[in-house]
Backbone atoms as SQL, in Angstrom:
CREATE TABLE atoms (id INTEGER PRIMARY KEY, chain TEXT, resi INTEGER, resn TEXT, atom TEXT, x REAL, y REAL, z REAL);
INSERT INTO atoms VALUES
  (1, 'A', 1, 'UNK', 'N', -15.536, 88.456, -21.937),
  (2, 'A', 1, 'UNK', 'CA', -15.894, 87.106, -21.518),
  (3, 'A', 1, 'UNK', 'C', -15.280, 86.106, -22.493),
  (4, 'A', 2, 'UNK', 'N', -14.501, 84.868, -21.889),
  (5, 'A', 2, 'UNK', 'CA', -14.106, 84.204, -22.223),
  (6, 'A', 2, 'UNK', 'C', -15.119, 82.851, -23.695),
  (7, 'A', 3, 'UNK', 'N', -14.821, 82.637, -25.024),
  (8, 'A', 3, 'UNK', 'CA', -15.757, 81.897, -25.234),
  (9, 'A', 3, 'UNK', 'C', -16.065, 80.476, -24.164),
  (10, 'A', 4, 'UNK', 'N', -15.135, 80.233, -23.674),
  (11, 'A', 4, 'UNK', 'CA', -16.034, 78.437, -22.742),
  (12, 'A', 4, 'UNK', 'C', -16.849, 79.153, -21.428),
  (13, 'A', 5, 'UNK', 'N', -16.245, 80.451, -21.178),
  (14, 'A', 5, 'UNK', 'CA', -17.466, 81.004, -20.292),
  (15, 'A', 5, 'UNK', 'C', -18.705, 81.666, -20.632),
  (16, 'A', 6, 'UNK', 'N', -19.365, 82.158, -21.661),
  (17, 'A', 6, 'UNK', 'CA', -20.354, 81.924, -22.277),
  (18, 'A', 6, 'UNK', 'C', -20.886, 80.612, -22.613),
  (19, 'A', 7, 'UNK', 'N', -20.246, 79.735, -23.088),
  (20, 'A', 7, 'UNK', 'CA', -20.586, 78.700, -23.189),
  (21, 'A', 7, 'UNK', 'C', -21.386, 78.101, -21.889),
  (22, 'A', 8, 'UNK', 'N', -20.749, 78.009, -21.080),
  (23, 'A', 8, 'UNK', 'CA', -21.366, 77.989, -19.525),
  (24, 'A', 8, 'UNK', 'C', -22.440, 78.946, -19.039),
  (25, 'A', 9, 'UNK', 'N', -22.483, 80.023, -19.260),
  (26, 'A', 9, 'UNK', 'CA', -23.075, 80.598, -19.261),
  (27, 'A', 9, 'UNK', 'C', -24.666, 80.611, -20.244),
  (28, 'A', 10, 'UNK', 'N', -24.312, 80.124, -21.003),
  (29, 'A', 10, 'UNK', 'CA', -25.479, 79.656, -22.009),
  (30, 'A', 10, 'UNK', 'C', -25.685, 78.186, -21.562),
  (31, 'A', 11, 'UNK', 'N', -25.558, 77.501, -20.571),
  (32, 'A', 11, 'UNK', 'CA', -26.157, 75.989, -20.477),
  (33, 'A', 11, 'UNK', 'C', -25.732, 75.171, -21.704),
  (34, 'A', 12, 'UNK', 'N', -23.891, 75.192, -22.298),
  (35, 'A', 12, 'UNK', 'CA', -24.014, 74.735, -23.324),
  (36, 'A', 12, 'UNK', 'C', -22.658, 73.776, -22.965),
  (37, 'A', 13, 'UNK', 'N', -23.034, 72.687, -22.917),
  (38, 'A', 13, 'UNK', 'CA', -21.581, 71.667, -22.791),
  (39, 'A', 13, 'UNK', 'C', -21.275, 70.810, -23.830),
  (40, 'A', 14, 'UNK', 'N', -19.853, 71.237, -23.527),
  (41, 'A', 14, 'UNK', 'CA', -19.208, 70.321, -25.033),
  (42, 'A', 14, 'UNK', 'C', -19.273, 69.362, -25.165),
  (43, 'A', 15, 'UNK', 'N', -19.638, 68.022, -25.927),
  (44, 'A', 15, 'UNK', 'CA', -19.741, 66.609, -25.856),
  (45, 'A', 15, 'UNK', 'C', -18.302, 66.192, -26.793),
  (46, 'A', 16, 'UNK', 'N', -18.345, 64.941, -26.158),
  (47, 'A', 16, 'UNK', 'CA', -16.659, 64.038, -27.008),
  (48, 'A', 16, 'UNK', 'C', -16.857, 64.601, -28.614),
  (49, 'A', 17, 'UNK', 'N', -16.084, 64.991, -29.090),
  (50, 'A', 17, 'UNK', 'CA', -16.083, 64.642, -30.409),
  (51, 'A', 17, 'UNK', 'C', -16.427, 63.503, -31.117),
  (52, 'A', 18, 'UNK', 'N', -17.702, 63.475, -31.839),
  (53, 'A', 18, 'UNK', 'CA', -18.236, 62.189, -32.339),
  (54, 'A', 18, 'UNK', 'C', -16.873, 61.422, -33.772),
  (55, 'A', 19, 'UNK', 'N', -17.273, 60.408, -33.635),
  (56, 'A', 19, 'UNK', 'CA', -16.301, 59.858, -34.905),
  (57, 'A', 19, 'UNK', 'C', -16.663, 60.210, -36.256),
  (58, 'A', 20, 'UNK', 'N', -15.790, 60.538, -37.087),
  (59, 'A', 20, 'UNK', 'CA', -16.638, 60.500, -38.755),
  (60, 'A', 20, 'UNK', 'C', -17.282, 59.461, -39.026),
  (61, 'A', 21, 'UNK', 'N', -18.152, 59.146, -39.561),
  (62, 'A', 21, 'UNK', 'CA', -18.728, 58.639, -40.219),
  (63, 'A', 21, 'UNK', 'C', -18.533, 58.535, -41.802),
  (64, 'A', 22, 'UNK', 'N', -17.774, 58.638, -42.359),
  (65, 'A', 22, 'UNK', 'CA', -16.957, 58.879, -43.578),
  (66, 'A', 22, 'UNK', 'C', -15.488, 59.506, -43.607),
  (67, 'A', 23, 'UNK', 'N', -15.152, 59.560, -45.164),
  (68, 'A', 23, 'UNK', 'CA', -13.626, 59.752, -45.226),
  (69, 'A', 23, 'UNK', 'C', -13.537, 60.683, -45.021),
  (70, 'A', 24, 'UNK', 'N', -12.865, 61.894, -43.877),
  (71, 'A', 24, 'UNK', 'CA', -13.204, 62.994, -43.715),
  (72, 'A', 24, 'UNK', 'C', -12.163, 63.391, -42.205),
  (73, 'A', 25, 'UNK', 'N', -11.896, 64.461, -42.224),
  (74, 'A', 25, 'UNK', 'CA', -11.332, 64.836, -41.089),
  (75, 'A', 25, 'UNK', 'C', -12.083, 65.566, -40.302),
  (76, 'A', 26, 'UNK', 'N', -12.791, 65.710, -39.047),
  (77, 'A', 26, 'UNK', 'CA', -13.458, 66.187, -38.572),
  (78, 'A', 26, 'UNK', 'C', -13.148, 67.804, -37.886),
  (79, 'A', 27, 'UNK', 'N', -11.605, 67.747, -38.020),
  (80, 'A', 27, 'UNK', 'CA', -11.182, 69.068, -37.654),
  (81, 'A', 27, 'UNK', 'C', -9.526, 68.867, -38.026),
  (82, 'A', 28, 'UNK', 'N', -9.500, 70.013, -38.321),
  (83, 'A', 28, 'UNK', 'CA', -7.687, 70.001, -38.590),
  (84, 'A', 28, 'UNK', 'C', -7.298, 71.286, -38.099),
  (85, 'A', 29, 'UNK', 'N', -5.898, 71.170, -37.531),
  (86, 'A', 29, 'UNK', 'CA', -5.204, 72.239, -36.640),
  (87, 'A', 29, 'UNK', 'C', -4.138, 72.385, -38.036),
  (88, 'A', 30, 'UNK', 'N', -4.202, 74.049, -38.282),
  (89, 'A', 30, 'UNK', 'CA', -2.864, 74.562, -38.792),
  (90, 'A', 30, 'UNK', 'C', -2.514, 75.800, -38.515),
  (91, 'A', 31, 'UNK', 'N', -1.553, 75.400, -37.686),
  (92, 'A', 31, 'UNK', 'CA', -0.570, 76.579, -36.654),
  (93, 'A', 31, 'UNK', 'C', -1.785, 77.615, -35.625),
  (94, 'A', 32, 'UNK', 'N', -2.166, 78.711, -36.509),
  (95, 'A', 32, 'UNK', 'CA', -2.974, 79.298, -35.429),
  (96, 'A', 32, 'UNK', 'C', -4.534, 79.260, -36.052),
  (97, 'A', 33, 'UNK', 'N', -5.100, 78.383, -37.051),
  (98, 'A', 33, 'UNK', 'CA', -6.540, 77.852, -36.746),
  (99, 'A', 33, 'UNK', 'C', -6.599, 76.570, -36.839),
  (100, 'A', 34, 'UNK', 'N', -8.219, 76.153, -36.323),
  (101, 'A', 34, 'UNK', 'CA', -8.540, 74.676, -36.700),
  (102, 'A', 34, 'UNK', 'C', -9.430, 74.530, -37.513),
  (103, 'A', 35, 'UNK', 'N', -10.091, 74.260, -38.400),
  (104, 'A', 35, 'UNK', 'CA', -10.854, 73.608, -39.253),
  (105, 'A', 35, 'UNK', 'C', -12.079, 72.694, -39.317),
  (106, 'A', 36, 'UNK', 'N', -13.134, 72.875, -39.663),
  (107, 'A', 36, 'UNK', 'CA', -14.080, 71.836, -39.036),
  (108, 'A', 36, 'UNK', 'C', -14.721, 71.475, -40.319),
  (109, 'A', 37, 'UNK', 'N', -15.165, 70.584, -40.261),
  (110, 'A', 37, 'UNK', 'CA', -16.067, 69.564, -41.764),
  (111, 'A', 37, 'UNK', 'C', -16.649, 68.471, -41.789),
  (112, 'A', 38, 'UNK', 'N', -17.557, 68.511, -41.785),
  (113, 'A', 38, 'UNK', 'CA', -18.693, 67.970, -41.880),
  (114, 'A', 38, 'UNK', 'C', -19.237, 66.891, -40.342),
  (115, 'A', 39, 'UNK', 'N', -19.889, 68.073, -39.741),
  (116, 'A', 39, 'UNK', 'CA', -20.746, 68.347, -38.805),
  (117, 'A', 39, 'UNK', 'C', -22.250, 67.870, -38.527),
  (118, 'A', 40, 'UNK', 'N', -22.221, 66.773, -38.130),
  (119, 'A', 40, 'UNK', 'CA', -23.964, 66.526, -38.342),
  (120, 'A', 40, 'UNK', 'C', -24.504, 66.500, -37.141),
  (121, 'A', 41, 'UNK', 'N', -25.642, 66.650, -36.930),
  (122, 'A', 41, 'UNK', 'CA', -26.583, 66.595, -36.080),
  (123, 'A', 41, 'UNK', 'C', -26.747, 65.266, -34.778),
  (124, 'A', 42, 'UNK', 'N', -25.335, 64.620, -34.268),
  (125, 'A', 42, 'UNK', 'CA', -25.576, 63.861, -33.312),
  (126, 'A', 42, 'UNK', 'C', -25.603, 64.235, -32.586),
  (127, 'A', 43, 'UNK', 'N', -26.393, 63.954, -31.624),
  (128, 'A', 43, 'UNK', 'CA', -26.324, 63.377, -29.646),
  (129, 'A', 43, 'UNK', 'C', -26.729, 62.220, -29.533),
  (130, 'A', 44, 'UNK', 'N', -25.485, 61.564, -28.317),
  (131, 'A', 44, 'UNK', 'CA', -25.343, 60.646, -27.908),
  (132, 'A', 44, 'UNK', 'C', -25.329, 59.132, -28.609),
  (133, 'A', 45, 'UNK', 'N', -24.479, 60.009, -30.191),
  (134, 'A', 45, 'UNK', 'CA', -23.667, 59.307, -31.328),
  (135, 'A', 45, 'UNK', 'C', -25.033, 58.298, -32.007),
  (136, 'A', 46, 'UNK', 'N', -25.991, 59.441, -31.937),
  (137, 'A', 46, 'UNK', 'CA', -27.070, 58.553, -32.773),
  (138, 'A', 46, 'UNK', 'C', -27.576, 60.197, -33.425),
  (139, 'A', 47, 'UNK', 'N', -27.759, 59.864, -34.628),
  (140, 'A', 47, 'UNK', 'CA', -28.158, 60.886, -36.101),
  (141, 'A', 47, 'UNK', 'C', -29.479, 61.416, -35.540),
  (142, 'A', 48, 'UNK', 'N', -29.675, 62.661, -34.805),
  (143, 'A', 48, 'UNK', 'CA', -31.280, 63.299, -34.438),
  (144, 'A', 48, 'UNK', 'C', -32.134, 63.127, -35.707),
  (145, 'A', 49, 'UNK', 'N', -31.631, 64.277, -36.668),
  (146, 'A', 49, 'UNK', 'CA', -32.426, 64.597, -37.857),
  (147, 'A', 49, 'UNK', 'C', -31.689, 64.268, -39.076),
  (148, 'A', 50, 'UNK', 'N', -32.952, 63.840, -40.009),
  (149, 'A', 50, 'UNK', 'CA', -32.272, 63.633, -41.491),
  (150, 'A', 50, 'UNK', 'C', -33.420, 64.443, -42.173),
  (151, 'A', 51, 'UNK', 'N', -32.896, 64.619, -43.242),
  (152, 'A', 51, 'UNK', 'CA', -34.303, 65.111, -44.398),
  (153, 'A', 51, 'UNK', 'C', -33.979, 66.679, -44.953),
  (154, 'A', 52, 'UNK', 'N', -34.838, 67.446, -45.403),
  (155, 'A', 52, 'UNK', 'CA', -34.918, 68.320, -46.218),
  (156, 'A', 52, 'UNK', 'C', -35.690, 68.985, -45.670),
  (157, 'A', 53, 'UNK', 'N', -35.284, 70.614, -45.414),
  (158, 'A', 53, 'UNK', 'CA', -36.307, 71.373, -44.990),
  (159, 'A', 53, 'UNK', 'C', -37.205, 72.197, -45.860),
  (160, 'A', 54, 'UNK', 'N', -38.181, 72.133, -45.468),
  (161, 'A', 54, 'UNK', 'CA', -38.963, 71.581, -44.997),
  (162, 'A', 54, 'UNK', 'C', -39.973, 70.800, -45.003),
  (163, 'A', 55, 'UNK', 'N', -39.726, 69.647, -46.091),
  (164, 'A', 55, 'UNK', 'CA', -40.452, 68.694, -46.521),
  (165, 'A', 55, 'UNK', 'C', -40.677, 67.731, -45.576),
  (166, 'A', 56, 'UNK', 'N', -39.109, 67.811, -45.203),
  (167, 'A', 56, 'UNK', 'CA', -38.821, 65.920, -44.145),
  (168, 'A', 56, 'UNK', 'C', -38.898, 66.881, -42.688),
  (169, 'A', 57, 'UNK', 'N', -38.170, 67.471, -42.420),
  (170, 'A', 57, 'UNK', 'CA', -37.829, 68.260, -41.469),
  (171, 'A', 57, 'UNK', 'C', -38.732, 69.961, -41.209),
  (172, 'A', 58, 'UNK', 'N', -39.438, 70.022, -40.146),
  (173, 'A', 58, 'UNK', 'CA', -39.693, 71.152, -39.689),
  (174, 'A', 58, 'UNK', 'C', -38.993, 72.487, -39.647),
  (175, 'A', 59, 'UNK', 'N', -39.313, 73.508, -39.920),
  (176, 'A', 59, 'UNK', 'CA', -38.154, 74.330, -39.527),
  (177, 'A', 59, 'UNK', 'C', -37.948, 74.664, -37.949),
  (178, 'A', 60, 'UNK', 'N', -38.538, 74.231, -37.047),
  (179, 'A', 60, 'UNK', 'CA', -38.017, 74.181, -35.523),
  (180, 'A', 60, 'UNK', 'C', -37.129, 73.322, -35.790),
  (181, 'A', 61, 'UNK', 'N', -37.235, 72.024, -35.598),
  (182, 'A', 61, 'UNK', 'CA', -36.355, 70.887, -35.531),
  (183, 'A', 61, 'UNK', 'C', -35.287, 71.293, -36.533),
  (184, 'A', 62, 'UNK', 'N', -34.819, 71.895, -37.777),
  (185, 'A', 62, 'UNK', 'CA', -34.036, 72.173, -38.260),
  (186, 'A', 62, 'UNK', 'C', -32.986, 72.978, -37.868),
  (187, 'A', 63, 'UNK', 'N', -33.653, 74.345, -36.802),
  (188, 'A', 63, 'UNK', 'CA', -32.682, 74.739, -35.953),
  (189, 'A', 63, 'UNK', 'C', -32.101, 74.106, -35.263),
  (190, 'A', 64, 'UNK', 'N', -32.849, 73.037, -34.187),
  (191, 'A', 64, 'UNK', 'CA', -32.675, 72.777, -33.755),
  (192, 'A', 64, 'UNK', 'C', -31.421, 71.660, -33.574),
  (193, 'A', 65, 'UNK', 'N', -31.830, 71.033, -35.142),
  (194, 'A', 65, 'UNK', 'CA', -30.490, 70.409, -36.107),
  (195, 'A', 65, 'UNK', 'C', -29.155, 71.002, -35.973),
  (196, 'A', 66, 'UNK', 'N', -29.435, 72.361, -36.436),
  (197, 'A', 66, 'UNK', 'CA', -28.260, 73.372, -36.598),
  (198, 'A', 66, 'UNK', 'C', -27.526, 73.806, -35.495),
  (199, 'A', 67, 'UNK', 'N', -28.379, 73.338, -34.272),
  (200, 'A', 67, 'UNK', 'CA', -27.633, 74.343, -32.846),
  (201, 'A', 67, 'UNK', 'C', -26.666, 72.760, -32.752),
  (202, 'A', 68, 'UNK', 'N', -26.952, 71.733, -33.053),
  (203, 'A', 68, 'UNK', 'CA', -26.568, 70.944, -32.264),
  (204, 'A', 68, 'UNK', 'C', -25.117, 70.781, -33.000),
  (205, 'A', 69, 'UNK', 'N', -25.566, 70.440, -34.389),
  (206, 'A', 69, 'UNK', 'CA', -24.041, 70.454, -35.429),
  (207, 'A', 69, 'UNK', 'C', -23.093, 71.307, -35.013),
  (208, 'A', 70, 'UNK', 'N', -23.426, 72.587, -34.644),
  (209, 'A', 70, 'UNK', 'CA', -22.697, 73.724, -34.418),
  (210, 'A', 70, 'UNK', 'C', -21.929, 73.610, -33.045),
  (211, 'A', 71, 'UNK', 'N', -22.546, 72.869, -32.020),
  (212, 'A', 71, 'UNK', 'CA', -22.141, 72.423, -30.676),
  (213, 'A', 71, 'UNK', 'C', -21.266, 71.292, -30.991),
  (214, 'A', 72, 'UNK', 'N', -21.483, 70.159, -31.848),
  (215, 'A', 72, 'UNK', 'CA', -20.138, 69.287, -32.276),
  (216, 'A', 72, 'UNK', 'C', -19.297, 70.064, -32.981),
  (217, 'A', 73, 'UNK', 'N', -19.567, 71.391, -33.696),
  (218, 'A', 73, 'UNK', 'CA', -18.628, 71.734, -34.344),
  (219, 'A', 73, 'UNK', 'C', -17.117, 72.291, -33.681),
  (220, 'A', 74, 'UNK', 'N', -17.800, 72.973, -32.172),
  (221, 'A', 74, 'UNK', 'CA', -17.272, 73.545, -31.588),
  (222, 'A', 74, 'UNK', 'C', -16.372, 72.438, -30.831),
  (223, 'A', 75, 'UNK', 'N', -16.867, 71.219, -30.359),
  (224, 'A', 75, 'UNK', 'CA', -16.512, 70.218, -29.757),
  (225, 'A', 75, 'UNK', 'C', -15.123, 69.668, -30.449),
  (226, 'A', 76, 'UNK', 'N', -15.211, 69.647, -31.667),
  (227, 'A', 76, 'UNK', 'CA', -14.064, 69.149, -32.574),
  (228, 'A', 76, 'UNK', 'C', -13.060, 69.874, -32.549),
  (229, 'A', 77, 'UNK', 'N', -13.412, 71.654, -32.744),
  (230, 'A', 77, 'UNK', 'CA', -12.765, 72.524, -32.606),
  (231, 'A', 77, 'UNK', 'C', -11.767, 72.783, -31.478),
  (232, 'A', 78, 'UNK', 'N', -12.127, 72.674, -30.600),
  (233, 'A', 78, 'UNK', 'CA', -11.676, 72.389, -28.954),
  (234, 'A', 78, 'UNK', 'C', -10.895, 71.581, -28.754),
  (235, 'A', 79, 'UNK', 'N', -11.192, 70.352, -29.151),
  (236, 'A', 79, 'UNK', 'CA', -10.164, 69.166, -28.867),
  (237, 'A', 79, 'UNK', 'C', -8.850, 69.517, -29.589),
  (238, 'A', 80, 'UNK', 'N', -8.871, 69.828, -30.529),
  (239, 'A', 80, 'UNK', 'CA', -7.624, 70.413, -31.725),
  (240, 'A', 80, 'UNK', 'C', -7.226, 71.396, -30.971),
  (241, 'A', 81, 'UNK', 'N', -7.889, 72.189, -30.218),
  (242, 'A', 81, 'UNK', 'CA', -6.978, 73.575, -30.004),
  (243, 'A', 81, 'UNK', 'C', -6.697, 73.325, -28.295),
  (244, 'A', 82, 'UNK', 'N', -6.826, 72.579, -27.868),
  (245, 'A', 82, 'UNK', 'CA', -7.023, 72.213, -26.324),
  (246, 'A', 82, 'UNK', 'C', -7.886, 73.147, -25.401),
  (247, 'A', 83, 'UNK', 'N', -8.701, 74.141, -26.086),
  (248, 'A', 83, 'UNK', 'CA', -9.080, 74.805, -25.259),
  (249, 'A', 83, 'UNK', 'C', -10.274, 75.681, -25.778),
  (250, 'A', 84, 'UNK', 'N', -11.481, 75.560, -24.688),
  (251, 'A', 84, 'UNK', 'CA', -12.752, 76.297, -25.733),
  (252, 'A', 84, 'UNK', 'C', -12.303, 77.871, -25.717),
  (253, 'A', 85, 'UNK', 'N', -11.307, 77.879, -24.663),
  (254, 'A', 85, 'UNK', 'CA', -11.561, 79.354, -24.424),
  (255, 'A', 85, 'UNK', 'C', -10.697, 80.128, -25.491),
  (256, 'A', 86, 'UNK', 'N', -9.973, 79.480, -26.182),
  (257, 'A', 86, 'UNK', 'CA', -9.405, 80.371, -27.411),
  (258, 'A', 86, 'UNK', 'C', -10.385, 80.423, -28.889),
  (259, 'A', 87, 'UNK', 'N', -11.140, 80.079, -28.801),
  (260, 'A', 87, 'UNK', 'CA', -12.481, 79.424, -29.580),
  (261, 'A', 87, 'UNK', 'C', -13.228, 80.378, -30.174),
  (262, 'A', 88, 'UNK', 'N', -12.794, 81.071, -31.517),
  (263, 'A', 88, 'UNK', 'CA', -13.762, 82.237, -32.187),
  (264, 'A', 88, 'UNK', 'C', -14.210, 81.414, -33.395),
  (265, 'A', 89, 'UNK', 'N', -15.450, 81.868, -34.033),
  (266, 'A', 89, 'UNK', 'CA', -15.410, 81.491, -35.341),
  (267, 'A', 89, 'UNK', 'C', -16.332, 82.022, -36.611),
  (268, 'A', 90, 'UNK', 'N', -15.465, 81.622, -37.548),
  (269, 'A', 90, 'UNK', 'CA', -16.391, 82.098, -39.008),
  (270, 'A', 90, 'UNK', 'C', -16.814, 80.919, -39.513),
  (271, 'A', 91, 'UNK', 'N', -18.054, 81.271, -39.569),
  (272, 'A', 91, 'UNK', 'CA', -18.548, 80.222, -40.970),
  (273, 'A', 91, 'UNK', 'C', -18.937, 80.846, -42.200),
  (274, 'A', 92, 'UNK', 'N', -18.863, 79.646, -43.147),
  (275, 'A', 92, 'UNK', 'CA', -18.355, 79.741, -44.403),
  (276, 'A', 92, 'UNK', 'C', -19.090, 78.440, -45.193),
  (277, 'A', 93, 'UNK', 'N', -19.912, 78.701, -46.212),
  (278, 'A', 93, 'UNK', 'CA', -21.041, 77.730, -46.755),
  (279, 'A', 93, 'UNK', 'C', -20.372, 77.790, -47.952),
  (280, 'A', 94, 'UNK', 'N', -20.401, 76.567, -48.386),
  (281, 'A', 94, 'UNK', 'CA', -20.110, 76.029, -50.501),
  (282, 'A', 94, 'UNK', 'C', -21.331, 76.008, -50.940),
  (283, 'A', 95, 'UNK', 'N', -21.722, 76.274, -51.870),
  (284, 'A', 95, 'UNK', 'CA', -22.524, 75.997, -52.734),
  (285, 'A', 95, 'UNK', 'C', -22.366, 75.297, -54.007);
């Protein structure tokens, strides 16, 4: 199965790529990957969640944070590569 057909398959649609909000590239294409950085938690280009889990933030709503970042992440990803369906990925955390 194709990834944009899971995607569909999971009730999951890609939204525009939101704008940065800082100095930052939201995705970068080089040759055969793209790149994604710094991913936040919008729909419908307004900030869901802010805060610290779980002081400010619940840990439901924190997933819930996380599914969504991860759905712009993919969104950014896509636009760079023209296509969800070539669309695998690793993530990778700094500390």
């Amino acid at each position: 199965m194709k990834p944009s057909e899971n995607l569909v398959r999971l009730g999951v649609e890609l939204p525009i790529p939101a704008a940065p909000i800082g100095s930052y590239i939201p995705a970068l294409r080089s040759v055969h990957h793209v790149f994604t950085s710094g991913q936040l938690p919008f729909r419908d280009g307004k900030l869901v969640y802010t805060g610290k889990v779980p002081a400010d933030v619940p840990v439901p709503q924190a997933a819930d944070a996380a599914r969504i970042a991860m759905i712009n992440a993919l969104a950014a990803a896509s636009a760079m590569a023209c296509s969800a369906s070539i669309i695998s990925f690793t993530m990778a955390t700094c500390r």
